[in-house]
Amino acid sequence: MHRTTRLIPLALALVVGVAPAAFAKSHSAQASSTTVQHKQKMSGMHQMLPDGLSFKGQLDHAYTEALNVQSSMAMGMEEMAKNHLANVKLIITHLDQASSNLDKTTMDRLGAIRTEADKLEGMLGEREAGIKGSNALVMRFVAFYDQMASAMPMGGGGGAMARPMQSASELLAGAGDSAAMTQSALAVRDFEIAKFHARDMQLHLIAAEKALTMTHGIKAQSTEVQHVNALREDSRKLISAIDSRAKNATQLAGQMVGKIGTELPLIASATMGGGGGMSHPEHR
């Protein structure tokens, strides 16, 4: 049940995570000009892509899609696996075209993922081969993150969170993912798992608020920041409802999914060049 329901919140994440092929086509020229502006080589994990997306957020999404390929193959859903694999390949292509001035190590790691995805594409017609190939693809991501972590400077006291490495849109999409999983767990009265996902949602909202001010330079008193702050307060109430086993906890979690889904395109517009300062009708 849990691995299957992981597919559901991707619809929310795709608002900022997918259609990368179209995104890459329209922004490859902009990425090229960005390369001229940045002379210093940098690790991919630190890059913000054109229009406010991040390398890490997009790679995280590709990792999720690779896991969906793996779970789909394990459950005999070959056609579903093909769809998720196509998304992996689109996102990797997007990163190749939109990332500027990547260091050779990061480029090589992306290339290894792309090669593994290409190999897997020809294996999906046969279940055992597809399972083996999807496992290999997932392990390419495992190696990427493990190697990236070993290259990151050690920081105490949560120093790594000093500046978010994902855009506010991507972090808000992650909060929506966790909100959906919270509702899914509550629907079957699994309060422990629900609380785990609700706390993860809360952390994503905290990081999204920080990204708005630190990464995107949006003022703390802005409509966007105030709305995310209100979502944080709602998440606190949801966690309290889960702790008390409140009868309406499931409904509260569903409301969080809706609220985040409503806020997401507004945050994306404010941070990805679509025009900031948008507000909900009830706030006008």
XYZ file of N, CA and C in Angstrom:
852
model
N 0.834 -1.213 0.000
C 0.000 0.000 0.000
C 0.864 1.256 0.000
N 1.900 1.233 0.869
C 2.712 2.449 1.000
C 3.465 2.765 -0.263
N 4.109 1.733 -0.883
C 4.887 2.001 -2.088
C 3.978 2.427 -3.235
N 2.766 1.841 -3.272
C 1.848 2.202 -4.348
C 1.364 3.634 -4.214
N 1.027 4.044 -2.994
C 0.507 5.391 -2.795
C 1.571 6.447 -3.008
N 2.821 6.060 -3.083
C 3.868 7.027 -3.368
C 3.661 7.661 -4.739
N 2.900 6.998 -5.606
C 2.685 7.532 -6.939
C 1.733 8.724 -6.924
N 0.843 8.786 -5.934
C -0.228 9.779 -5.951
C 0.283 11.215 -5.894
N 1.133 11.584 -4.919
C 1.504 12.999 -4.808
C 2.392 13.511 -5.916
N 2.846 12.653 -6.815
C 3.667 13.132 -7.916
C 2.923 14.130 -8.788
N 1.599 14.004 -8.855
C 0.834 14.964 -9.649
C 1.056 16.375 -9.148
N 1.202 16.514 -7.833
C 1.490 17.821 -7.250
C 2.927 18.227 -7.534
N 3.849 17.265 -7.373
C 5.258 17.585 -7.584
C 5.551 17.963 -9.022
N 4.771 17.423 -9.957
C 5.034 17.696 -11.361
C 4.810 19.151 -11.729
N 4.120 19.903 -10.894
C 3.917 21.324 -11.184
C 5.253 22.011 -11.361
N 6.249 21.594 -10.566
C 7.571 22.193 -10.695
C 8.613 21.204 -11.181
N 8.285 19.907 -11.179
C 9.308 18.911 -11.451
C 9.324 18.353 -12.843
N 8.163 18.347 -13.524
C 8.143 17.704 -14.814
C 7.681 18.660 -15.886
N 7.582 18.101 -17.089
C 7.625 18.760 -18.375
C 9.005 19.331 -18.548
N 10.064 18.612 -18.070
C 11.412 19.140 -18.216
C 11.866 19.260 -19.645
N 11.349 18.416 -20.554
C 11.796 18.528 -21.945
C 11.387 19.868 -22.523
N 10.135 20.244 -22.285
C 9.676 21.543 -22.776
C 10.411 22.670 -22.094
N 10.638 22.484 -20.802
C 11.367 23.504 -20.045
C 12.770 23.665 -20.593
N 13.439 22.510 -20.828
C 14.818 22.556 -21.309
C 14.902 23.217 -22.670
N 13.916 22.920 -23.545
C 13.935 23.485 -24.890
C 13.823 24.996 -24.853
N 12.941 25.494 -23.991
C 12.690 26.935 -23.968
C 13.744 27.716 -23.205
N 14.499 26.996 -22.348
C 15.448 27.713 -21.496
C 16.907 27.346 -21.737
N 17.185 26.468 -22.716
C 18.569 26.080 -22.957
C 19.419 27.277 -23.359
N 18.823 28.192 -24.129
C 19.571 29.390 -24.532
C 19.897 30.239 -23.317
N 18.935 30.353 -22.401
C 19.183 31.128 -21.190
C 20.270 30.481 -20.346
N 20.257 29.122 -20.291
C 21.273 28.414 -19.531
C 22.658 28.670 -20.119
N 22.732 28.741 -21.474
C 24.013 28.988 -22.121
C 24.568 30.349 -21.744
N 23.696 31.356 -21.689
C 24.164 32.685 -21.325
C 24.587 32.733 -19.871
N 23.931 31.893 -19.042
C 24.303 31.855 -17.629
C 25.703 31.307 -17.466
N 26.076 30.352 -18.352
C 27.409 29.774 -18.278
C 28.473 30.842 -18.418
N 28.248 31.826 -19.272
C 29.218 32.889 -19.485
C 29.381 33.721 -18.219
N 28.285 33.867 -17.462
C 28.312 34.725 -16.291
C 29.030 34.077 -15.113
N 29.002 32.725 -15.034
C 29.568 32.039 -13.878
C 30.870 31.356 -14.281
N 31.973 31.830 -13.732
C 33.274 31.299 -14.107
C 33.717 30.156 -13.202
N 33.222 30.130 -11.983
C 33.711 29.162 -11.019
C 32.939 27.862 -11.125
N 33.668 26.746 -11.159
C 33.024 25.445 -11.183
C 32.335 25.213 -9.846
N 31.179 24.541 -9.885
C 30.481 24.274 -8.645
C 29.838 22.898 -8.696
N 29.614 22.341 -7.504
C 28.908 21.083 -7.414
C 27.472 21.291 -7.861
N 26.927 20.323 -8.590
C 25.567 20.450 -9.082
C 24.548 20.678 -7.989
N 24.751 20.077 -6.826
C 23.783 20.176 -5.752
C 23.551 21.623 -5.319
N 24.486 22.517 -5.596
C 24.356 23.908 -5.167
C 23.739 24.812 -6.229
N 23.440 24.268 -7.386
C 23.006 25.120 -8.496
C 21.521 25.426 -8.450
N 21.194 26.685 -8.737
C 19.816 27.070 -9.034
C 19.708 27.168 -10.546
N 18.725 26.510 -11.118
C 18.544 26.478 -12.560
C 17.758 27.700 -13.024
N 17.667 27.921 -14.327
C 16.895 29.056 -14.832
C 15.463 29.032 -14.302
N 14.936 30.226 -14.035
C 13.567 30.395 -13.556
C 13.321 29.806 -12.170
N 14.387 29.697 -11.368
C 14.190 29.428 -9.957
C 14.091 27.986 -9.524
N 14.259 27.026 -10.423
C 14.318 25.639 -10.005
C 15.727 25.318 -9.526
N 15.888 24.186 -8.845
C 17.201 23.821 -8.326
C 17.649 22.484 -8.888
N 18.952 22.320 -8.976
C 19.519 21.040 -9.408
C 19.083 19.940 -8.455
N 19.230 20.177 -7.158
C 18.900 19.139 -6.180
C 17.421 18.765 -6.232
N 16.546 19.763 -6.330
C 15.123 19.464 -6.372
C 14.750 18.607 -7.566
N 15.349 18.908 -8.724
C 15.064 18.125 -9.917
C 15.669 16.729 -9.823
N 16.887 16.624 -9.265
C 17.500 15.307 -9.111
C 16.710 14.469 -8.106
N 16.229 15.092 -7.040
C 15.386 14.382 -6.080
C 14.146 13.823 -6.767
N 13.573 14.614 -7.663
C 12.371 14.162 -8.367
C 12.697 12.977 -9.279
N 13.846 13.036 -9.948
C 14.263 11.915 -10.793
C 14.487 10.664 -9.950
N 15.053 10.844 -8.765
C 15.282 9.719 -7.842
C 13.941 9.080 -7.458
N 12.958 9.921 -7.138
C 11.627 9.414 -6.803
C 11.031 8.630 -7.961
N 11.197 9.159 -9.175
C 10.674 8.466 -10.341
C 11.387 7.131 -10.562
N 12.699 7.083 -10.301
C 13.435 5.824 -10.423
C 12.903 4.796 -9.415
N 12.594 5.243 -8.211
C 12.010 4.347 -7.219
C 10.632 3.861 -7.670
N 9.891 4.726 -8.351
C 8.590 4.323 -8.882
C 8.736 3.301 -10.008
N 9.799 3.427 -10.805
C 10.093 2.400 -11.812
C 10.320 1.064 -11.107
N 11.145 1.105 -10.079
C 11.484 -0.108 -9.340
C 10.241 -0.771 -8.740
N 9.401 0.028 -8.061
C 8.219 -0.547 -7.424
C 7.203 -1.017 -8.466
N 7.080 -0.294 -9.577
C 6.155 -0.704 -10.629
C 6.572 -2.050 -11.234
N 7.863 -2.221 -11.482
C 8.345 -3.487 -12.023
C 8.144 -4.613 -11.018
N 8.392 -4.342 -9.746
C 8.235 -5.370 -8.717
C 6.790 -5.852 -8.644
N 5.843 -4.955 -8.946
C 4.421 -5.300 -8.874
C 3.835 -5.645 -10.232
N 4.715 -5.838 -11.215
C 4.261 -6.301 -12.516
C 3.561 -5.259 -13.361
N 3.785 -3.967 -13.090
C 3.122 -2.901 -13.848
C 4.119 -2.294 -14.840
N 4.373 -3.037 -15.926
C 5.407 -2.631 -16.870
C 5.098 -1.306 -17.558
N 3.853 -1.085 -17.935
C 3.506 0.153 -18.613
C 3.708 1.361 -17.696
N 3.344 1.195 -16.428
C 3.575 2.262 -15.455
C 5.066 2.529 -15.313
N 5.853 1.446 -15.278
C 7.304 1.594 -15.168
C 7.862 2.386 -16.342
N 7.337 2.140 -17.547
C 7.805 2.867 -18.730
C 7.543 4.364 -18.593
N 6.370 4.709 -18.065
C 6.044 6.130 -17.885
C 7.000 6.804 -16.906
N 7.277 6.128 -15.799
C 8.180 6.710 -14.807
C 9.613 6.787 -15.336
N 10.030 5.779 -16.084
C 11.377 5.809 -16.664
C 11.498 6.968 -17.649
N 10.445 7.212 -18.421
C 10.466 8.346 -19.354
C 10.674 9.654 -18.607
N 10.059 9.775 -17.423
C 10.254 10.988 -16.617
C 11.686 11.101 -16.105
N 12.264 9.975 -15.699
C 13.673 9.996 -15.270
C 14.543 10.555 -16.392
N 14.355 10.043 -17.598
C 15.185 10.458 -18.737
C 14.950 11.925 -19.091
N 13.705 12.369 -19.021
C 13.408 13.770 -19.313
C 14.092 14.702 -18.315
N 14.047 14.338 -17.042
C 14.638 15.196 -16.015
C 16.157 15.243 -16.161
N 16.784 14.100 -16.437
C 18.239 14.078 -16.614
C 18.629 14.921 -17.837
N 17.849 14.829 -18.905
C 18.100 15.675 -20.082
C 17.963 17.149 -19.726
N 16.926 17.455 -18.958
C 16.716 18.829 -18.491
C 17.919 19.327 -17.707
N 18.426 18.509 -16.798
C 19.581 18.919 -15.987
C 20.809 19.133 -16.855
N 20.989 18.272 -17.836
C 22.119 18.421 -18.760
C 22.061 19.761 -19.483
N 20.883 20.149 -19.949
C 20.745 21.333 -20.779
C 20.622 22.621 -19.973
N 20.025 22.526 -18.778
C 19.763 23.745 -18.013
C 20.845 24.073 -16.993
N 21.643 23.069 -16.596
C 22.685 23.316 -15.599
C 23.867 24.016 -16.246
N 24.421 24.974 -15.537
C 25.550 25.722 -16.076
C 26.820 25.417 -15.296
N 27.899 25.196 -16.031
C 29.217 25.123 -15.409
C 29.349 24.000 -14.392
N 28.772 22.834 -14.682
C 28.888 21.699 -13.769
C 30.319 21.171 -13.762
N 30.759 20.707 -12.594
C 32.077 20.090 -12.519
C 32.032 18.722 -13.199
N 33.204 18.235 -13.612
C 33.284 16.994 -14.387
C 32.746 15.801 -13.609
N 32.989 15.762 -12.302
C 32.524 14.635 -11.498
C 31.012 14.534 -11.526
N 30.335 15.678 -11.366
C 28.878 15.678 -11.398
C 28.369 15.282 -12.774
N 29.007 15.777 -13.829
C 28.604 15.418 -15.183
C 28.751 13.915 -15.418
N 29.833 13.338 -14.910
C 30.053 11.901 -15.066
C 28.980 11.099 -14.338
N 28.581 11.570 -13.169
C 27.554 10.860 -12.399
C 26.201 10.940 -13.090
N 25.899 12.100 -13.661
C 24.665 12.219 -14.435
C 24.708 11.299 -15.652
N 25.865 11.238 -16.284
C 26.019 10.378 -17.448
C 25.809 8.911 -17.106
N 26.269 8.499 -15.920
C 26.097 7.112 -15.490
C 24.614 6.798 -15.288
N 23.867 7.746 -14.735
C 22.420 7.554 -14.561
C 21.740 7.458 -15.916
N 22.116 8.345 -16.840
C 21.513 8.348 -18.167
C 21.780 7.023 -18.883
N 23.016 6.530 -18.790
C 23.375 5.262 -19.431
C 22.560 4.115 -18.861
N 22.402 4.095 -17.532
C 21.633 3.040 -16.883
C 20.169 3.096 -17.288
N 19.636 4.320 -17.417
C 18.238 4.479 -17.832
C 18.044 4.006 -19.273
N 19.006 4.303 -20.139
C 18.922 3.856 -21.527
C 18.949 2.331 -21.607
N 19.805 1.701 -20.802
C 19.882 0.238 -20.781
C 18.574 -0.366 -20.296
N 17.991 0.255 -19.254
C 16.760 -0.266 -18.669
C 15.599 -0.196 -19.651
N 15.592 0.811 -20.497
C 14.485 0.994 -21.438
C 14.267 -0.248 -22.296
N 15.352 -0.918 -22.646
C 15.240 -2.122 -23.470
C 14.959 -3.387 -22.686
N 14.887 -3.265 -21.354
C 14.661 -4.442 -20.506
C 13.234 -4.564 -19.992
N 12.438 -3.504 -20.155
C 11.151 -3.462 -19.475
C 10.126 -4.450 -20.021
N 10.382 -5.033 -21.173
C 9.454 -6.017 -21.704
C 9.534 -7.364 -21.015
N 10.587 -7.581 -20.228
C 10.777 -8.864 -19.537
C 10.946 -8.591 -18.043
N 10.050 -9.164 -17.234
C 9.938 -8.762 -15.828
C 11.238 -8.914 -15.045
N 11.874 -10.087 -15.112
C 13.073 -10.303 -14.312
C 14.203 -9.361 -14.713
N 14.373 -9.185 -16.021
C 15.400 -8.260 -16.492
C 15.067 -6.841 -16.079
N 13.770 -6.480 -16.174
C 13.348 -5.140 -15.783
C 13.567 -4.866 -14.307
N 13.294 -5.860 -13.478
C 13.532 -5.710 -12.032
C 15.016 -5.493 -11.767
N 15.844 -6.307 -12.411
C 17.296 -6.176 -12.227
C 17.783 -4.818 -12.723
N 17.302 -4.389 -13.876
C 17.729 -3.104 -14.430
C 17.247 -1.922 -13.620
N 16.014 -2.003 -13.089
C 15.500 -0.898 -12.275
C 16.254 -0.792 -10.958
N 16.634 -1.947 -10.407
C 17.456 -1.918 -9.196
C 18.799 -1.245 -9.466
N 19.375 -1.552 -10.619
C 20.661 -0.944 -10.986
C 20.522 0.564 -11.147
N 19.402 1.005 -11.729
C 19.170 2.446 -11.897
C 19.062 3.139 -10.545
N 18.300 2.544 -9.643
C 18.161 3.127 -8.301
C 19.517 3.204 -7.609
N 20.332 2.180 -7.768
C 21.642 2.181 -7.111
C 22.573 3.236 -7.699
N 22.347 3.649 -8.935
C 23.119 4.770 -9.498
C 22.808 6.054 -8.724
N 21.522 6.231 -8.389
C 21.147 7.392 -7.584
C 21.720 7.277 -6.171
N 21.659 6.079 -5.603
C 22.218 5.865 -4.267
C 23.684 6.262 -4.245
N 24.433 5.827 -5.258
C 25.855 6.149 -5.335
C 26.076 7.647 -5.516
N 25.240 8.285 -6.351
C 25.365 9.724 -6.583
C 25.258 10.484 -5.269
N 24.204 10.209 -4.502
C 23.991 10.934 -3.252
C 25.063 10.599 -2.216
N 25.494 9.340 -2.191
C 26.526 8.946 -1.230
C 27.842 9.651 -1.538
N 28.203 9.695 -2.812
C 29.440 10.363 -3.211
C 29.337 11.874 -3.009
N 28.148 12.430 -3.271
C 27.956 13.863 -3.076
C 28.088 14.233 -1.600
N 27.536 13.390 -0.728
C 27.616 13.653 0.708
C 29.059 13.649 1.193
N 29.876 12.745 0.651
C 31.268 12.664 1.078
C 32.063 13.889 0.653
N 31.574 14.602 -0.378
C 32.263 15.805 -0.863
C 31.759 17.075 -0.194
N 30.638 16.982 0.523
C 30.070 18.160 1.171
C 30.837 18.471 2.452
N 31.066 19.765 2.746
C 31.747 20.115 4.000
C 30.887 19.745 5.189
N 31.544 19.273 6.235
C 30.832 18.918 7.455
C 30.459 20.192 8.196
N 29.209 20.275 8.627
C 28.763 21.449 9.378
C 28.000 21.025 10.598
N 28.319 21.581 11.729
C 27.623 21.219 12.956
C 26.411 22.076 13.176
N 25.513 21.570 14.011
C 24.353 22.346 14.424
C 23.415 22.695 13.299
N 23.294 21.786 12.323
C 22.355 22.040 11.229
C 22.826 23.115 10.271
N 24.149 23.324 10.207
C 24.684 24.368 9.346
C 24.353 24.166 7.879
N 24.156 22.884 7.476
C 23.850 22.607 6.077
C 22.519 23.203 5.653
N 21.647 23.530 6.629
C 20.353 24.111 6.303
C 20.395 25.635 6.297
N 21.611 26.216 6.427
C 21.712 27.668 6.494
C 21.103 28.307 5.255
N 21.286 27.671 4.109
C 20.703 28.185 2.862
C 20.063 27.013 2.127
N 18.761 27.022 1.917
C 18.092 25.901 1.249
C 18.695 25.624 -0.118
N 18.832 24.348 -0.453
C 19.390 23.950 -1.737
C 18.300 23.604 -2.736
N 17.045 23.836 -2.364
C 15.925 23.655 -3.271
C 15.124 24.946 -3.322
N 14.374 25.110 -4.393
C 13.546 26.301 -4.516
C 12.333 26.182 -3.598
N 11.709 27.322 -3.317
C 10.508 27.321 -2.483
C 9.408 26.479 -3.116
N 9.290 26.525 -4.436
C 8.271 25.728 -5.134
C 8.498 24.242 -4.923
N 9.736 23.812 -5.070
C 10.052 22.395 -4.907
C 9.825 21.935 -3.469
N 10.188 22.786 -2.518
C 9.981 22.443 -1.113
C 8.499 22.387 -0.774
N 7.721 23.289 -1.348
C 6.281 23.273 -1.107
C 5.654 22.029 -1.742
N 6.138 21.651 -2.916
C 5.655 20.416 -3.540
C 5.971 19.214 -2.661
N 7.156 19.219 -2.032
C 7.508 18.146 -1.107
C 6.582 18.109 0.094
N 6.183 19.285 0.562
C 5.226 19.355 1.671
C 3.888 18.757 1.248
N 3.477 19.008 0.017
C 2.241 18.434 -0.491
C 2.309 16.917 -0.572
N 3.457 16.406 -0.985
C 3.691 14.965 -1.023
C 3.487 14.364 0.365
N 4.119 14.991 1.362
C 4.020 14.491 2.735
C 2.611 14.634 3.297
N 1.924 15.707 2.916
C 0.541 15.895 3.366
C -0.349 14.783 2.820
N -0.143 14.408 1.550
C -0.922 13.323 0.963
C -0.652 12.007 1.669
N 0.612 11.749 2.007
C 0.948 10.520 2.723
C 0.404 10.538 4.152
N 0.315 11.731 4.746
C -0.302 11.853 6.068
C -1.767 11.441 5.995
N -2.472 11.963 5.008
C -3.883 11.611 4.843
C -4.041 10.116 4.564
N -3.159 9.563 3.720
C -3.226 8.142 3.393
C -3.080 7.289 4.655
N -2.139 7.656 5.525
C -1.933 6.893 6.758
C -3.122 7.045 7.705
N -3.655 8.245 7.797
C -4.794 8.480 8.691
C -6.041 7.747 8.212
N -6.161 7.590 6.905
C -7.337 6.907 6.367
C -7.435 5.469 6.859
N -6.291 4.877 7.189
C -6.282 3.501 7.729
C -5.915 3.510 9.207
N -6.010 4.684 9.825
C -5.813 4.867 11.270
C -4.415 4.484 11.731
N -3.429 4.719 10.885
C -2.029 4.480 11.265
C -1.451 5.810 11.727
N -1.651 6.113 13.006
C -1.293 7.429 13.528
C 0.222 7.639 13.616
N 0.981 6.581 13.861
C 2.434 6.743 13.970
C 3.041 7.143 12.631
N 2.649 6.452 11.577
C 3.153 6.803 10.243
C 2.637 8.177 9.838
N 1.384 8.467 10.184
C 0.810 9.774 9.851
C 1.615 10.892 10.495
N 1.995 10.711 11.740
C 2.755 11.748 12.427
C 4.133 11.934 11.797
N 4.728 10.847 11.380
C 6.027 10.920 10.702
C 5.917 11.790 9.445
N 4.909 11.528 8.636
C 4.739 12.301 7.395
C 4.353 13.747 7.694
N 3.535 13.954 8.730
C 3.122 15.321 9.077
C 4.311 16.150 9.536
N 5.209 15.548 10.282
C 6.415 16.274 10.706
C 7.301 16.595 9.509
N 7.383 15.650 8.577
C 8.155 15.902 7.364
C 7.542 17.058 6.575
N 6.214 17.088 6.498
C 5.519 18.198 5.841
C 5.866 19.518 6.522
N 5.855 19.531 7.830
C 6.153 20.745 8.585
C 7.576 21.233 8.309
N 8.524 20.312 8.258
C 9.914 20.683 7.967
C 10.050 21.250 6.553
N 9.319 20.676 5.596
C 9.343 21.208 4.236
C 8.778 22.627 4.194
N 7.741 22.877 4.965
C 7.147 24.221 4.993
C 8.105 25.226 5.630
N 8.800 24.810 6.679
C 9.797 25.684 7.307
C 10.889 26.029 6.296
N 11.358 25.008 5.581
C 12.410 25.235 4.583
C 11.899 26.089 3.424
N 10.640 25.908 3.029
C 10.074 26.711 1.939
C 10.009 28.178 2.324
N 9.619 28.449 3.559
C 9.576 29.834 4.026
C 10.977 30.447 4.034
N 11.948 29.651 4.475
C 13.333 30.135 4.483
C 13.830 30.380 3.056
N 13.462 29.495 2.141
C 13.896 29.658 0.748
C 13.308 30.912 0.124
N 12.079 31.240 0.474
C 11.452 32.446 -0.076
C 12.259 33.694 0.270
N 12.727 33.762 1.511
C 13.435 34.959 1.962
C 14.918 34.923 1.615
N 15.569 33.755 1.786
C 17.022 33.685 1.605
C 17.431 33.433 0.163
N 16.731 32.530 -0.505
C 17.108 32.169 -1.876
C 16.490 33.096 -2.906
N 15.216 33.436 -2.697
C 14.496 34.234 -3.682
C 14.420 35.713 -3.317
N 14.840 36.075 -2.102
C 14.870 37.478 -1.707
C 13.513 38.105 -1.500
N 12.494 37.302 -1.230
C 11.153 37.836 -0.989
C 11.043 38.289 0.465
N 10.476 39.458 0.686
C 10.426 40.038 2.019
C 9.529 39.232 2.954
N 9.893 39.234 4.234
C 9.190 38.433 5.232
C 7.722 38.814 5.357
N 7.401 40.091 5.089
C 6.006 40.532 5.236
C 5.191 40.335 3.957
N 5.774 39.702 2.935
C 5.075 39.527 1.670
C 3.911 38.546 1.809
N 3.004 38.635 0.855
C 1.852 37.731 0.847
C 2.287 36.276 0.786
N 3.283 35.978 -0.057
C 3.731 34.601 -0.215
C 4.256 34.025 1.097
N 5.113 34.783 1.780
C 5.683 34.300 3.034
C 4.594 34.153 4.094
N 3.672 35.089 4.131
C 2.580 35.011 5.096
C 1.726 33.774 4.864
N 1.478 33.441 3.611
C 0.674 32.254 3.303
C 1.391 30.974 3.724
N 2.711 30.885 3.466
C 3.457 29.702 3.882
C 3.503 29.624 5.405
N 3.624 30.776 6.049
C 3.600 30.804 7.513
C 2.259 30.289 8.034
N 1.164 30.644 7.349
C -0.158 30.149 7.745
C -0.251 28.637 7.556
N 0.377 28.131 6.506
C 0.411 26.687 6.296
C 1.190 25.992 7.406
N 2.252 26.620 7.864
C 3.012 26.065 8.991
C 2.138 25.963 10.232
N 1.341 26.985 10.487
C 0.442 26.954 11.642
C -0.598 25.849 11.478
N -1.112 25.681 10.258
C -2.055 24.597 9.989
C -1.402 23.229 10.211
N -0.138 23.106 9.843
C 0.551 21.826 10.047
C 0.718 21.531 11.530
N 0.951 22.588 12.324
C 1.052 22.400 13.774
C -0.267 21.880 14.338
N -1.378 22.442 13.857
C -2.696 22.005 14.320
C -2.966 20.560 13.902
N -2.516 20.197 12.699
C -2.713 18.828 12.227
C -1.941 17.847 13.098
N -0.695 18.176 13.414
C 0.107 17.290 14.267
C -0.546 17.140 15.632
N -1.081 18.227 16.157
C -1.786 18.172 17.438
C -3.012 17.255 17.342
N -3.733 17.343 16.225
C -4.903 16.486 16.026
C -4.506 15.019 15.927
N -3.370 14.759 15.287
C -2.876 13.375 15.193
C -2.498 12.861 16.575
N -1.814 13.691 17.348
C -1.412 13.295 18.703
C -2.615 12.946 19.577
N -3.696 13.680 19.416
C -4.889 13.474 20.245
C -5.862 12.475 19.625
N -5.459 11.877 18.477
C -6.320 10.917 17.773
C -7.683 11.529 17.444
N -7.676 12.790 17.062
C -8.921 13.504 16.766
C -9.642 12.865 15.581
N -10.972 12.843 15.650
C -11.769 12.228 14.596
C -11.623 12.960 13.262
N -11.344 14.265 13.331
C -11.263 15.041 12.091
C -9.843 15.146 11.547
N -8.910 14.354 12.082
C -7.514 14.450 11.635
C -7.374 14.143 10.147
N -8.099 13.134 9.666
C -8.010 12.782 8.250
C -8.490 13.933 7.379
N -9.604 14.559 7.792
C -10.129 15.694 7.031
C -9.152 16.865 7.048
N -8.505 17.091 8.195
C -7.517 18.174 8.285
C -6.347 17.923 7.340
N -5.913 16.666 7.263
C -4.810 16.326 6.358
C -5.224 16.556 4.910
N -6.449 16.185 4.563
C -6.943 16.426 3.211
C -7.024 17.904 2.891
N -7.422 18.691 3.892
C -7.468 20.142 3.702
C -6.067 20.701 3.453
N -5.061 20.123 4.125
C -3.680 20.573 3.907
C -3.247 20.291 2.468
N -3.632 19.121 1.945
C -3.306 18.807 0.550
C -3.892 19.869 -0.369
N -5.152 20.222 -0.126
C -5.813 21.229 -0.950
C -5.191 22.602 -0.824
N -4.884 23.011 0.412
C -4.301 24.334 0.637
C -2.924 24.453 -0.015
N -2.119 23.413 0.136
C -0.789 23.448 -0.476
C -0.909 23.451 -1.992
N -1.838 22.654 -2.518
C -2.056 22.629 -3.960
C -2.495 23.980 -4.507
N -3.280 24.716 -3.733
C -3.707 26.055 -4.141
C -2.551 27.043 -4.078
N -1.714 26.914 -3.062
C -0.619 27.854 -2.868
C 0.535 27.619 -3.832
N 0.724 26.371 -4.234
C 1.898 26.017 -5.033
C 2.052 26.836 -6.310
N 1.025 26.948 -7.160
C 1.224 27.750 -8.383
C 1.465 29.220 -8.094
N 0.952 29.734 -6.976
C 1.181 31.135 -6.618
C 2.643 31.355 -6.224
N 3.181 30.414 -5.434
C 4.593 30.491 -5.051
C 5.471 30.319 -6.284
N 5.097 29.384 -7.157
C 5.876 29.175 -8.380
C 5.889 30.430 -9.239
N 4.736 31.098 -9.353
C 4.676 32.325 -10.149
C 5.540 33.427 -9.552
N 5.597 33.472 -8.225
C 6.368 34.515 -7.548
C 7.866 34.267 -7.619
N 8.274 33.006 -7.795
C 9.700 32.681 -7.719
C 10.295 32.189 -9.027
N 9.459 31.934 -10.034
C 9.962 31.391 -11.284
C 9.724 32.337 -12.452
N 9.544 33.613 -12.162
C 9.449 34.593 -13.237
C 8.059 34.806 -13.779
N 7.025 34.260 -13.068
C 5.669 34.405 -13.574
C 4.942 35.597 -12.997
N 5.656 36.402 -12.216
C 5.010 37.576 -11.647
C 4.634 37.339 -10.198
N 5.282 38.026 -9.281
C 5.032 37.825 -7.864
C 3.830 38.612 -7.404
N 3.558 38.457 -6.120
C 2.502 39.219 -5.499
C 1.112 38.705 -5.771
N 0.984 37.507 -6.353
C -0.328 36.957 -6.571
C -0.951 36.596 -5.238
N -2.244 36.650 -5.163
C -2.894 36.344 -3.902
C -4.170 35.556 -4.128
N -4.593 34.873 -3.072
C -5.836 34.115 -3.150
C -7.007 35.083 -3.185
N -8.110 34.669 -3.806
C -9.289 35.538 -3.830
C -9.723 35.965 -2.447
N -9.593 35.065 -1.444
C -10.068 35.421 -0.117
C -9.175 36.457 0.568
N -7.992 36.691 -0.028
C -7.091 37.677 0.572
C -7.130 39.007 -0.171
N -7.928 39.084 -1.213
C -7.939 40.327 -2.013
C -8.897 41.340 -1.416
